[in-house]
């Protein structure tokens, strides 16, 4: 249970080094998280000096891991001139998990509770597309604050739809739209990577 989570933090530290352009002692980069709050990167020593030298003011971060698939991912940006608001989100989903859901007696009820009619129509019962949309929803939820635990925010309020260009986009409704307004997020960018049986979603929300 702890290994994928540890691997995600390790990936986050490695990503910070890539942004800094140099290898620094691992202990110079701390990733701290209290309860369901967003993880935070704290730099010390050589890492802190390099960030200051390069003019990097902050490192927004999102982590995700899938224990069943033994996978971990970190999404980190080095921000030079921070906009008034910028939040990241990332998540991993399992195609096999959604195949199992579809076989359950009440699987349809779960899908209708989580997805909008338009999302279900776009997915057409394809477990891979359902997994991709799930990863996107979870990633947006993380960017909104505390994942799916944001009070009153339902995953159906977060919609991952496909544009005429074939690319995914984010549409918020209800409590999710209200939460985005509260924390100053208006513009969303999303990228979904079809990685074998575990699609990955990366989201940036900005003011």
Coordinates of C-alpha atoms in Angstrom, one line a residue:
X1 CA 0.0 0.0 0.0
X2 CA 2.8 2.5 0.8
X3 CA 5.1 1.7 -2.1
X4 CA 3.1 3.3 -4.9
X5 CA 2.6 6.4 -2.7
X6 CA 6.3 6.5 -2.0
X7 CA 7.1 6.1 -5.7
X8 CA 4.8 9.0 -6.6
X9 CA 6.7 11.3 -4.1
X10 CA 10.0 10.0 -5.5
X11 CA 8.8 10.9 -9.0
X12 CA 7.9 14.3 -7.8
X13 CA 11.4 15.0 -6.4
X14 CA 12.9 13.7 -9.7
X15 CA 10.7 16.1 -11.7
X16 CA 11.8 19.0 -9.5
X17 CA 15.4 18.1 -10.3
X18 CA 14.6 18.0 -14.0
X19 CA 13.1 21.5 -13.8
X20 CA 16.1 22.8 -11.9
X21 CA 18.4 21.3 -14.5
X22 CA 20.8 19.7 -11.9
X23 CA 20.9 16.8 -9.5
X24 CA 20.6 17.9 -5.9
X25 CA 20.5 15.9 -2.7
X26 CA 17.1 14.1 -2.3
X27 CA 16.7 15.6 1.2
X28 CA 16.8 19.1 -0.3
X29 CA 13.3 18.5 -1.7
X30 CA 10.5 17.7 0.7
X31 CA 7.0 16.8 -0.3
X32 CA 4.6 17.5 2.5
X33 CA 0.9 16.8 2.7
X34 CA -1.5 17.1 5.7
X35 CA -4.6 15.0 5.5
X36 CA -6.6 15.7 2.3
X37 CA -4.8 19.0 1.6
X38 CA -2.9 19.5 -1.6
X39 CA 0.7 18.2 -1.4
X40 CA 3.3 21.0 -1.2
X41 CA 7.0 21.1 -2.2
X42 CA 9.5 22.7 0.2
X43 CA 13.0 23.3 -0.9
X44 CA 16.2 23.6 1.1
X45 CA 19.9 23.8 0.6
X46 CA 21.2 23.5 -2.9
X47 CA 17.7 23.0 -4.4
X48 CA 16.5 26.3 -2.8
X49 CA 19.5 28.2 -4.1
X50 CA 19.1 26.8 -7.6
X51 CA 15.4 27.7 -7.7
X52 CA 16.2 31.3 -6.6
X53 CA 19.0 31.5 -9.1
X54 CA 16.7 30.4 -11.9
X55 CA 13.9 32.7 -10.8
X56 CA 11.4 29.9 -10.0
X57 CA 9.0 31.1 -7.4
X58 CA 6.9 27.9 -6.8
X59 CA 6.4 24.3 -7.8
X60 CA 2.7 23.3 -8.1
X61 CA 2.4 19.6 -7.7
X62 CA -0.1 16.8 -8.0
X63 CA 0.5 13.1 -7.3
X64 CA -1.4 9.9 -8.1
X65 CA -0.9 6.2 -7.7
X66 CA -2.7 3.0 -8.6
X67 CA -1.9 0.1 -6.1
X68 CA -3.6 -2.5 -8.3
X69 CA -1.4 -1.7 -11.3
X70 CA 1.6 -0.7 -9.1
X71 CA 2.0 2.6 -11.0
X72 CA 2.7 6.1 -9.7
X73 CA 2.8 9.5 -11.4
X74 CA 3.8 13.0 -10.4
X75 CA 2.8 16.3 -12.2
X76 CA 5.1 19.3 -11.4
X77 CA 5.5 22.7 -12.9
X78 CA 8.2 25.3 -12.2
X79 CA 6.4 28.7 -12.1
X80 CA 8.4 31.8 -12.8
X81 CA 5.8 34.6 -12.7
X82 CA 3.0 33.0 -10.9
X83 CA -0.5 34.0 -12.1
X84 CA -3.0 34.9 -9.5
X85 CA -4.1 31.3 -9.3
X86 CA -2.8 28.0 -10.8
X87 CA -3.6 24.5 -9.7
X88 CA -2.6 21.1 -11.0
X89 CA -4.3 17.7 -10.9
X90 CA -3.3 14.2 -12.1
X91 CA -4.8 10.8 -11.8
X92 CA -4.5 7.2 -13.1
X93 CA -7.4 4.9 -13.9
X94 CA -7.7 1.2 -14.6
X95 CA -9.5 -0.1 -17.7
X96 CA -9.9 -3.5 -16.0
X97 CA -11.6 -1.8 -13.0
X98 CA -14.3 -0.4 -15.3
X99 CA -14.7 -3.7 -17.1
X100 CA -15.5 -5.2 -13.7
X101 CA -17.9 -2.4 -12.8
X102 CA -19.9 -3.1 -16.1
X103 CA -20.3 -6.7 -15.1
X104 CA -21.8 -5.9 -11.7
X105 CA -25.5 -6.2 -11.0
X106 CA -25.9 -2.5 -10.3
X107 CA -23.0 -1.3 -12.4
X108 CA -25.2 0.9 -14.6
X109 CA -26.6 2.7 -11.6
X110 CA -23.0 3.6 -10.5
X111 CA -22.1 4.8 -14.0
X112 CA -25.3 7.0 -14.2
X113 CA -24.4 8.5 -10.8
X114 CA -20.9 9.4 -11.8
X115 CA -21.2 10.3 -15.5
X116 CA -23.5 12.7 -17.4
X117 CA -25.7 11.5 -20.2
X118 CA -23.4 13.1 -22.7
X119 CA -20.3 11.4 -21.3
X120 CA -22.0 8.0 -21.3
X121 CA -23.1 8.6 -24.9
X122 CA -19.5 9.5 -25.9
X123 CA -18.1 6.5 -24.2
X124 CA -20.6 4.2 -25.8
X125 CA -20.0 1.5 -23.2
X126 CA -16.2 1.4 -23.9
X127 CA -14.4 0.7 -20.6
X128 CA -11.2 2.4 -21.8
X129 CA -13.1 5.6 -22.5
X130 CA -14.9 5.5 -19.2
X131 CA -11.6 5.0 -17.5
X132 CA -10.1 8.0 -19.3
X133 CA -13.0 10.2 -18.3
X134 CA -12.7 9.0 -14.7
X135 CA -9.0 9.9 -14.6
X136 CA -9.9 13.3 -15.9
X137 CA -12.6 13.9 -13.4
X138 CA -10.4 12.9 -10.5
X139 CA -7.6 15.1 -11.8
X140 CA -9.9 18.1 -12.0
X141 CA -11.3 17.3 -8.5
X142 CA -7.7 17.4 -7.1
X143 CA -7.1 20.8 -8.8
X144 CA -10.3 22.1 -7.2
X145 CA -9.0 21.4 -3.7
X146 CA -9.3 18.1 -2.0
X147 CA -10.2 15.6 -4.7
X148 CA -13.7 14.1 -4.5
X149 CA -13.9 15.0 -0.8
X150 CA -14.7 18.7 -1.7
X151 CA -18.0 19.2 0.2
X152 CA -21.0 19.0 -2.1
X153 CA -19.0 18.4 -5.3
X154 CA -20.1 15.3 -7.2
X155 CA -18.1 13.7 -10.0
X156 CA -21.1 14.2 -12.3
X157 CA -20.5 18.0 -11.7
X158 CA -17.1 17.5 -13.4
X159 CA -17.6 16.5 -17.1
X160 CA -14.8 15.4 -19.4
X161 CA -16.2 15.8 -22.9
X162 CA -14.7 15.5 -26.4
X163 CA -14.5 18.5 -28.8
X164 CA -15.0 18.6 -32.5
X165 CA -11.2 18.3 -32.8
X166 CA -11.3 15.0 -31.0
X167 CA -9.5 16.4 -27.9
X168 CA -10.9 16.3 -24.4
X169 CA -12.1 19.4 -22.5
X170 CA -13.5 20.2 -19.1
X171 CA -17.0 21.3 -18.4
X172 CA -18.0 22.2 -14.8
X173 CA -21.6 22.3 -13.4
X174 CA -23.2 22.9 -10.0
X175 CA -21.0 22.7 -7.0
X176 CA -17.9 22.1 -9.0
X177 CA -18.4 25.3 -10.9
X178 CA -19.0 27.1 -7.6
X179 CA -15.9 25.7 -6.1
X180 CA -13.8 26.8 -9.1
X181 CA -15.2 30.3 -8.7
X182 CA -14.3 30.4 -5.0
X183 CA -10.7 29.6 -5.7
X184 CA -10.4 31.7 -8.8
X185 CA -10.1 29.0 -11.5
X186 CA -11.7 29.9 -14.8
X187 CA -9.6 28.2 -17.6
X188 CA -8.9 24.5 -17.8
X189 CA -6.4 22.6 -19.9
X190 CA -6.5 18.8 -19.9
X191 CA -4.3 16.1 -21.5
X192 CA -5.2 12.4 -21.4
X193 CA -2.5 9.8 -22.2
X194 CA -3.7 6.4 -23.3
X195 CA -1.1 4.3 -21.4
X196 CA -1.8 0.6 -21.9
X197 CA -4.6 -0.4 -19.5
X198 CA -4.1 2.6 -17.3
X199 CA -4.9 6.0 -18.8
X200 CA -3.3 9.1 -17.2
X201 CA -4.9 12.5 -17.0
X202 CA -3.1 15.8 -16.4
X203 CA -5.0 19.0 -15.7
X204 CA -4.1 22.7 -15.2
X205 CA -6.6 25.1 -13.9
X206 CA -5.8 28.9 -14.1
X207 CA -7.5 32.2 -13.4

